[in-house]
Short mmCIF file of C-alpha atoms and ligand atoms in Angstrom, two decimals:
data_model
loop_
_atom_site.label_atom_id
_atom_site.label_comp_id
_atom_site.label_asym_id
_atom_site.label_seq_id
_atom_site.Cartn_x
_atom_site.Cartn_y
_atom_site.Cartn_z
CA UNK A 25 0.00 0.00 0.00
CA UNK A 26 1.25 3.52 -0.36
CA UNK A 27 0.46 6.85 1.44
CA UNK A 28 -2.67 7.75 -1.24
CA UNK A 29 -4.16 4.31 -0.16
CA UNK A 30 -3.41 4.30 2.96
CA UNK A 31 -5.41 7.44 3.92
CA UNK A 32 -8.14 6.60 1.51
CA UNK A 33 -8.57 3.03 2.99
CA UNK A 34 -11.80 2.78 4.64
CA UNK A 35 -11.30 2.80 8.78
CA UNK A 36 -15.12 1.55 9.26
CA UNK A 37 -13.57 -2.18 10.73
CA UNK A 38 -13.86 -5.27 12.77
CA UNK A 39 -14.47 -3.01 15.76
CA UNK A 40 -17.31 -1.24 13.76
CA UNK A 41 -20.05 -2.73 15.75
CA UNK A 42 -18.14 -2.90 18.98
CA UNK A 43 -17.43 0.79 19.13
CA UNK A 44 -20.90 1.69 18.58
CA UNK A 45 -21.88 4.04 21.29
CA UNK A 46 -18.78 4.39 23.29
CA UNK A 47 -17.39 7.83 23.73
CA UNK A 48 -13.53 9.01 23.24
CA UNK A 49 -11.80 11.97 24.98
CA UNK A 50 -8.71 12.35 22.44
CA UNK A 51 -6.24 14.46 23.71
CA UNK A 52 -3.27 15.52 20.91
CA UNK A 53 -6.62 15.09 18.24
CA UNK A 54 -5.65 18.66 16.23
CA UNK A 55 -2.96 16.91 13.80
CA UNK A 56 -1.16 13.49 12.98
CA UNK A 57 -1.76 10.50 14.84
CA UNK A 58 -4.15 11.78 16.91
CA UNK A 59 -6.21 13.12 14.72
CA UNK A 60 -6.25 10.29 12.79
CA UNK A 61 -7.39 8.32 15.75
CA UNK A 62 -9.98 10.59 16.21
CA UNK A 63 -11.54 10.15 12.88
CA UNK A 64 -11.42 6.23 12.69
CA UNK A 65 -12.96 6.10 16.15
CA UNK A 66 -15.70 8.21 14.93
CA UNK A 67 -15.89 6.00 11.53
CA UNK A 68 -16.69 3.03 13.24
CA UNK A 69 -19.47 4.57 15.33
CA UNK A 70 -17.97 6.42 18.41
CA UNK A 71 -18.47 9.89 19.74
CA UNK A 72 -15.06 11.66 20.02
CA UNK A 73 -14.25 14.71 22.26
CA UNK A 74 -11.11 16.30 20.24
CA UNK A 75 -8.91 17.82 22.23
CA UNK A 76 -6.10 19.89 21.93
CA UNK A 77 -3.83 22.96 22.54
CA UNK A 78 -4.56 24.07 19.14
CA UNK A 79 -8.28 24.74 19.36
CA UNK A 80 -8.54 26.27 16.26
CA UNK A 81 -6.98 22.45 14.83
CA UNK A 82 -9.33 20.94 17.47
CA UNK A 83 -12.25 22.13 16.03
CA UNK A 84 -11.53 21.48 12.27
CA UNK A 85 -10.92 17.95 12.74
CA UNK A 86 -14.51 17.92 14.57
CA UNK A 87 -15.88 19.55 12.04
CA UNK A 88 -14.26 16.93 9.61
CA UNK A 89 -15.97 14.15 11.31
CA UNK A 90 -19.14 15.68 11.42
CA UNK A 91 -18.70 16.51 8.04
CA UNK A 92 -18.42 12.58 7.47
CA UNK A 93 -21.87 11.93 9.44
CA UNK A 94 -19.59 11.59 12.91
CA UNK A 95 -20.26 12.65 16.18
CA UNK A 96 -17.39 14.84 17.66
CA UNK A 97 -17.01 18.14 19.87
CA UNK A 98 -13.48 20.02 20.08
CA UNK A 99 -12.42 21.65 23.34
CA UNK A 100 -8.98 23.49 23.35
CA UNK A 101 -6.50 22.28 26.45
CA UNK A 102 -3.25 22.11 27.73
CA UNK A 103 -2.73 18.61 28.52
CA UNK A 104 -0.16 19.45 31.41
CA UNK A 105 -2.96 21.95 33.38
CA UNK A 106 -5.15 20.20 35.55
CA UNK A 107 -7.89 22.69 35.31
CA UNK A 108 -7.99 22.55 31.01
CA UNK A 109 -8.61 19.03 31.68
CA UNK A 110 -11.59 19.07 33.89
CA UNK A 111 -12.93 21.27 31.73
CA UNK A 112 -12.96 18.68 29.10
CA UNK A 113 -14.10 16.16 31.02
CA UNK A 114 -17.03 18.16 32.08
CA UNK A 115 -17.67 19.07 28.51
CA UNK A 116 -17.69 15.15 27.81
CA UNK A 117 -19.85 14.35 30.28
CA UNK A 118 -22.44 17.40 29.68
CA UNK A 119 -22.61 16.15 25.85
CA UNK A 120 -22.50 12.93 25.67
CA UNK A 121 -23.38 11.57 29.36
CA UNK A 122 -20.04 8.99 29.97
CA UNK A 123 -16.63 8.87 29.04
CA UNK A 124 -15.13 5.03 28.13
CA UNK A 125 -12.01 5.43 26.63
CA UNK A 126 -9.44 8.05 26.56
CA UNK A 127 -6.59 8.05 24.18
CA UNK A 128 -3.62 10.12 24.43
CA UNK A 129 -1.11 11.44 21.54
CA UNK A 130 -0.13 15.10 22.76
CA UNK A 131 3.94 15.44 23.37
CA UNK A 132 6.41 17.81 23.60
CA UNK A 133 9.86 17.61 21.80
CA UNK A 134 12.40 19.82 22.39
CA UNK A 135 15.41 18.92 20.75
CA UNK A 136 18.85 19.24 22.78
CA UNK A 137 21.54 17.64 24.24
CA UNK A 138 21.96 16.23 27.37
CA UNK A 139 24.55 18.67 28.52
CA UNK A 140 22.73 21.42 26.66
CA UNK A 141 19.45 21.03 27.97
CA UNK A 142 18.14 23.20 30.97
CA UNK A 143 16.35 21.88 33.77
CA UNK A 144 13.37 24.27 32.56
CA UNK A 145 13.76 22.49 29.32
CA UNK A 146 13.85 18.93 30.94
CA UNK A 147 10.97 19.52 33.12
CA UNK A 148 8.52 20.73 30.56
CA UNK A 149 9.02 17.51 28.81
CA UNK A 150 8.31 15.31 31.54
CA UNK A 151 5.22 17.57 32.22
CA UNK A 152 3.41 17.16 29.12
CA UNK A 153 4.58 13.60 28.14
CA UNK A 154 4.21 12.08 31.82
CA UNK A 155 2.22 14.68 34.39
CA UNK A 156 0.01 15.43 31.38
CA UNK A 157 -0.91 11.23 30.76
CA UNK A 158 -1.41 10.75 34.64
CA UNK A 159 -3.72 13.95 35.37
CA UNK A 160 -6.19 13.11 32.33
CA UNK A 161 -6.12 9.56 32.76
CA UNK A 162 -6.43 10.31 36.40
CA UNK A 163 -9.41 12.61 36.27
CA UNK A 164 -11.24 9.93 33.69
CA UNK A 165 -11.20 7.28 35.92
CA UNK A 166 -14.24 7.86 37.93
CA UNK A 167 -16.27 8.06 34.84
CA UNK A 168 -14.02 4.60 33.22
CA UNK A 169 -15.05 2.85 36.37
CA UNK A 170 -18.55 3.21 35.14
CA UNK A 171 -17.92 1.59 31.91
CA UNK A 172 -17.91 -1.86 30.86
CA UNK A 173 -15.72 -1.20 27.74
CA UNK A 174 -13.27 1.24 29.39
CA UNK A 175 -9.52 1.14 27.76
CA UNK A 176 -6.91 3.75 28.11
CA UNK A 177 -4.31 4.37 25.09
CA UNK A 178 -1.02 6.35 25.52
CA UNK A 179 1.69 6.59 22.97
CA UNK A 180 4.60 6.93 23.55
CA UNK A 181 8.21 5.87 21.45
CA UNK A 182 10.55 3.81 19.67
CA UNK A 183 12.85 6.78 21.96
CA UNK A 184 11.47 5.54 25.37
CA UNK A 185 13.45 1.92 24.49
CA UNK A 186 16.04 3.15 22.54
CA UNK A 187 18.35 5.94 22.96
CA UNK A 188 19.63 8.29 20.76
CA UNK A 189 21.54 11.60 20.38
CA UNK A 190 19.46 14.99 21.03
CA UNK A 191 16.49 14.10 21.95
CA UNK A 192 16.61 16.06 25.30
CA UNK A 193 14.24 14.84 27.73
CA UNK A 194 12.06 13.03 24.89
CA UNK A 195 13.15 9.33 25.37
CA UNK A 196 13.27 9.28 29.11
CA UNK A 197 9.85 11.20 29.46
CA UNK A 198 8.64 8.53 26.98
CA UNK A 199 9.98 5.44 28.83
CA UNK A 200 8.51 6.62 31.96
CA UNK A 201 5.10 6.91 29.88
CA UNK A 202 5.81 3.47 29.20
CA UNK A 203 5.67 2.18 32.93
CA UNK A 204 3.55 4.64 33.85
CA UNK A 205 0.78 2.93 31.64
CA UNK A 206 1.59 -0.42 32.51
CA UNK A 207 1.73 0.65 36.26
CA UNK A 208 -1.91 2.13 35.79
CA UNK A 209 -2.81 -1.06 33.74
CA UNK A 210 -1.96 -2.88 36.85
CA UNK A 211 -3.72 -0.38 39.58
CA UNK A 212 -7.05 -0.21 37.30
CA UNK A 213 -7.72 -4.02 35.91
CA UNK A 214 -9.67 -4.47 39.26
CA UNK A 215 -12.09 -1.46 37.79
CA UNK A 216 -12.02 -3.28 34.25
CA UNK A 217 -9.65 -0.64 32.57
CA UNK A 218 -7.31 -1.44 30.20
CA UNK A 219 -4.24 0.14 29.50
CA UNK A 220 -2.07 0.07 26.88
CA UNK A 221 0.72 1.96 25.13
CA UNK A 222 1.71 2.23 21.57
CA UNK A 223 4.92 2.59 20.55
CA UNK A 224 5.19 4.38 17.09
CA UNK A 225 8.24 3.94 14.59
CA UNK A 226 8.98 7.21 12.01
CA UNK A 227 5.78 8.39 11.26
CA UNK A 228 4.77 11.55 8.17
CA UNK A 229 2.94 13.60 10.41
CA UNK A 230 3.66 17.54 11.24
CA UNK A 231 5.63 16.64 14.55
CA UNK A 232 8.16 14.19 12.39
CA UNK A 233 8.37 16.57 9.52
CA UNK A 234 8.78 19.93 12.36
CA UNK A 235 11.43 17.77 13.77
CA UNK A 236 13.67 16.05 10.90
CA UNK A 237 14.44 17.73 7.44
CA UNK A 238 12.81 16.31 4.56
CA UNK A 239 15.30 15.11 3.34
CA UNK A 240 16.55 12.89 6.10
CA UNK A 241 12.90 11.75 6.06
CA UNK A 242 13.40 10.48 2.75
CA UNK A 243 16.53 9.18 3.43
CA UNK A 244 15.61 7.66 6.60
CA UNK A 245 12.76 5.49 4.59
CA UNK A 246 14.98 4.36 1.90
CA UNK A 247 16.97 2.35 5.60
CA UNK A 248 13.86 0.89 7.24
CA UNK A 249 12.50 -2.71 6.37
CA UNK A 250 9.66 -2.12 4.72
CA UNK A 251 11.46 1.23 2.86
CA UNK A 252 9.07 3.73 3.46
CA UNK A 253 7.81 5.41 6.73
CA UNK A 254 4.37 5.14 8.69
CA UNK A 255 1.64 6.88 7.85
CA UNK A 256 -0.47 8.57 10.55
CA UNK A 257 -3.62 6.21 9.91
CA UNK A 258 -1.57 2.66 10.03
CA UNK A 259 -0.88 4.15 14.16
CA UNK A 260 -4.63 5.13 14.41
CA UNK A 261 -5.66 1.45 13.49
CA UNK A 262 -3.65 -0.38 15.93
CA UNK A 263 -4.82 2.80 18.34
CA UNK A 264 -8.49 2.56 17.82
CA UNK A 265 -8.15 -1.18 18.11
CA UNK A 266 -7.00 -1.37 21.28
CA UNK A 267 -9.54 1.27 22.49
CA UNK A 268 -12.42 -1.03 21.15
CA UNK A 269 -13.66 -4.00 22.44
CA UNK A 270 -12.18 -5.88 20.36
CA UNK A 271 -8.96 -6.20 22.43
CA UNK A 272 -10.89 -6.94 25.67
CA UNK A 273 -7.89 -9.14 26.93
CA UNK A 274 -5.03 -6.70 25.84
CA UNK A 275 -4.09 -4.83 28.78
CA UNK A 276 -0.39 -3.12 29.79
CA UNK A 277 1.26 -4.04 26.71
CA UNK A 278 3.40 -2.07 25.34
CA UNK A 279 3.13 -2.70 20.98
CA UNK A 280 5.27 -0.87 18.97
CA UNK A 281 3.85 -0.08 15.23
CA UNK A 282 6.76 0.86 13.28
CA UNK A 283 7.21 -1.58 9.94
CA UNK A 284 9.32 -3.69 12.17
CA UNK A 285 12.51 -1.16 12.98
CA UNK A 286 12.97 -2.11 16.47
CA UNK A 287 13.25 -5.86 15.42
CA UNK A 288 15.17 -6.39 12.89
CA UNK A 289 19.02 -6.52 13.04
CA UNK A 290 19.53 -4.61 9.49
CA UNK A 291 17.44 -2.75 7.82
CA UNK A 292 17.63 -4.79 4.41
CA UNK A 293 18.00 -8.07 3.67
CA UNK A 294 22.03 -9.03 3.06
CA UNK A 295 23.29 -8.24 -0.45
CA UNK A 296 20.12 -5.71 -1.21
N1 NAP B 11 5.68 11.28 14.30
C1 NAP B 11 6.54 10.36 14.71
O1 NAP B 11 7.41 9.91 13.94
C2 NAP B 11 6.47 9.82 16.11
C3 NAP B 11 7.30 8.76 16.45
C4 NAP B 11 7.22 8.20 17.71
C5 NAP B 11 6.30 8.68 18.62
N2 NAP B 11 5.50 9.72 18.30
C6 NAP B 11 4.52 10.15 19.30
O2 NAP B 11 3.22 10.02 18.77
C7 NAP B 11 2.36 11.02 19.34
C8 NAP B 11 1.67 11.80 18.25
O3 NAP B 11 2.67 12.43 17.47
P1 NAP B 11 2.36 13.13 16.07
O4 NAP B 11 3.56 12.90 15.25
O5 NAP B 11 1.02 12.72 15.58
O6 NAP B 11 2.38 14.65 16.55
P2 NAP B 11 1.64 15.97 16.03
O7 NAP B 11 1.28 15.84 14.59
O8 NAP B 11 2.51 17.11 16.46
O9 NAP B 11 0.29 15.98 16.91
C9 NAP B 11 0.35 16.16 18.30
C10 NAP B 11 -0.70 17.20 18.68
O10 NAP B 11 -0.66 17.33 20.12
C11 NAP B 11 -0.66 18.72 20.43
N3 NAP B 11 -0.08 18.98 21.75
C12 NAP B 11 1.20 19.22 22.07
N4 NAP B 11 1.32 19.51 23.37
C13 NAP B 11 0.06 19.46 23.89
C14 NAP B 11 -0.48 19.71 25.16
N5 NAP B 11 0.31 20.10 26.18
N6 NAP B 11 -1.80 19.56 25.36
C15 NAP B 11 -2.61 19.20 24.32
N7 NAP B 11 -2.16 18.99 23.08
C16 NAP B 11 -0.83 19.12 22.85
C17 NAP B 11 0.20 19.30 19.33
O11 NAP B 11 0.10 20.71 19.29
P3 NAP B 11 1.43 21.54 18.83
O12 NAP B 11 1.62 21.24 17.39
O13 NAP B 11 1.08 22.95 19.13
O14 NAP B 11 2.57 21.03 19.68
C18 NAP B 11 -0.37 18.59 18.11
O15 NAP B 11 -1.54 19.23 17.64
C19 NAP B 11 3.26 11.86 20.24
O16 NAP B 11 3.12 11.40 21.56
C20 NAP B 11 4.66 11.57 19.73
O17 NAP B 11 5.63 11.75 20.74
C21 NAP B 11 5.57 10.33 17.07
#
């Protein structure tokens, strides 16, 4: 498949008839993965709160959905403020009465070095990548409780497993995002909520292409297995399936979707 087909593919799935009727609060739902999330949630029959700190985003991918026959609302909030998020989550509640699933794509990624980078630096990092996943997932859980299909989603990295140069406080911020979901996996399978976190390869959405020239991009994709990179709405599959149903006895894994980069010992097959 190529990009074209990718994002033309129709996201209206297995989970279809499982999703029916559950409600999303997508935080990080004004651009790439999370916006893609956001729209194949609502294509196979959710309600989706899109959130993010780009309101103005926010409320064109709602818009988008309910363009498409979707139900969706857009609030505007900073993931790492507790009040911005009870705000939401009031929102939620006022429109569409419950709250089962909350799926989380917002980061921060300040490039630096480690002996570059200022505490300020390191510190707003952690904030939105870690505070930010505990306080909404925190402040959702009374309303989860209450649902029989309730599933948290966080993503985090390829960088929270792997380290590399000048990514600042990126990787570590993401590998604590990784035990902080499986930790809260643990804590909240006695109130029937899952937990899970994705792990995401090189993906083509506005954060990668903010981040890494073009033209490392393409070069990049010419050295991965499958010789291309991810597109937004391959991540929004395996997202939206774990928030359905579907994976009822998936909880605090941790499943990387990344055309195989983290497993393979070369990029290529010998001689290629
Ligand atoms: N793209 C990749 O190759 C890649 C690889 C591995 C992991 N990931 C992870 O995948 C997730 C989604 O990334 P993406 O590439 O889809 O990024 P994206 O296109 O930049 O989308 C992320 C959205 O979250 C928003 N956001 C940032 N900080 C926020 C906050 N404090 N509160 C609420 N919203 C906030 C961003 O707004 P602003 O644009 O204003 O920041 C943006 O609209 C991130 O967690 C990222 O770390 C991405």
């Amino acid at each position: 498949m190529n990009a074209e087909s990718i994002k033309t593919h129709p996201r209206d799935w297995m989970v279809h008839s499982r999703i029916n009727g559950l409600t999303a609060l997508v935080v990080g739902a004004g651009s790439g993965m999370g916006e893609a999330s956001a729209k194949a949630f609502a294509a196979n029959g959710g309600a989706v709160v899109v959130a993010d700190l780009r309101a103005g985003e926010a409320e064109r991918v709602a818009a988008e959905i309910a363009s498409q026959g979707g139900q969706a609302i857009s609030v505007g909030l900073d993931v790492s403020k507790q009040a911005d998020i009870d705000a939401a989550i009031d929102r939620t509640i006022r429109k569409f009465g419950k709250l089962d699933v909350v799926i989380n794509t917002a980061a921060l990624v300040r490039p630096a070095m480690l002996e570059d980078v200022s505490l300020d630096q390191w510190r707003a990092g952690f904030q939105v990548n870690v505070d930010g996943a505990l306080m909404v997932a925190r402040s959702a859980l009374p309303w989860l409780k209450e649902s029989p299909h309730a599933a948290i989603v966080n993503t985090a990295s390829l960088a929270g497993v792997h380290g590399y140069s000048q990514g600042g406080a990126y990787g570590p911020s993401k590998a604590a995002l990784i035990t902080l979901s499986r930790q809260m996996a643990h804590e909240w399978a006695a109130y029937g909520v899952r937990v899970n976190v994705v792990l995401p390869g090189v993906i083509d959405t506005p954060m990668a292409r903010g981040s890494v020239p073009q033209e490392l991009l393409d070069q990049l994709a010419t050295m991965l297995p499958m010789s291309r990179v991810g597109q937004p709405e391959e991540v929004a599959d395996l997202i939206v399936y774990l928030a359905s149903p579907a994976a009822g006895y998936i909880t605090a894994q941790a499943i990387a979707c990344d055309g195989g980069m983290s497993h393979m010992m070369f990029a290529k097959p010998m001689g290629k």
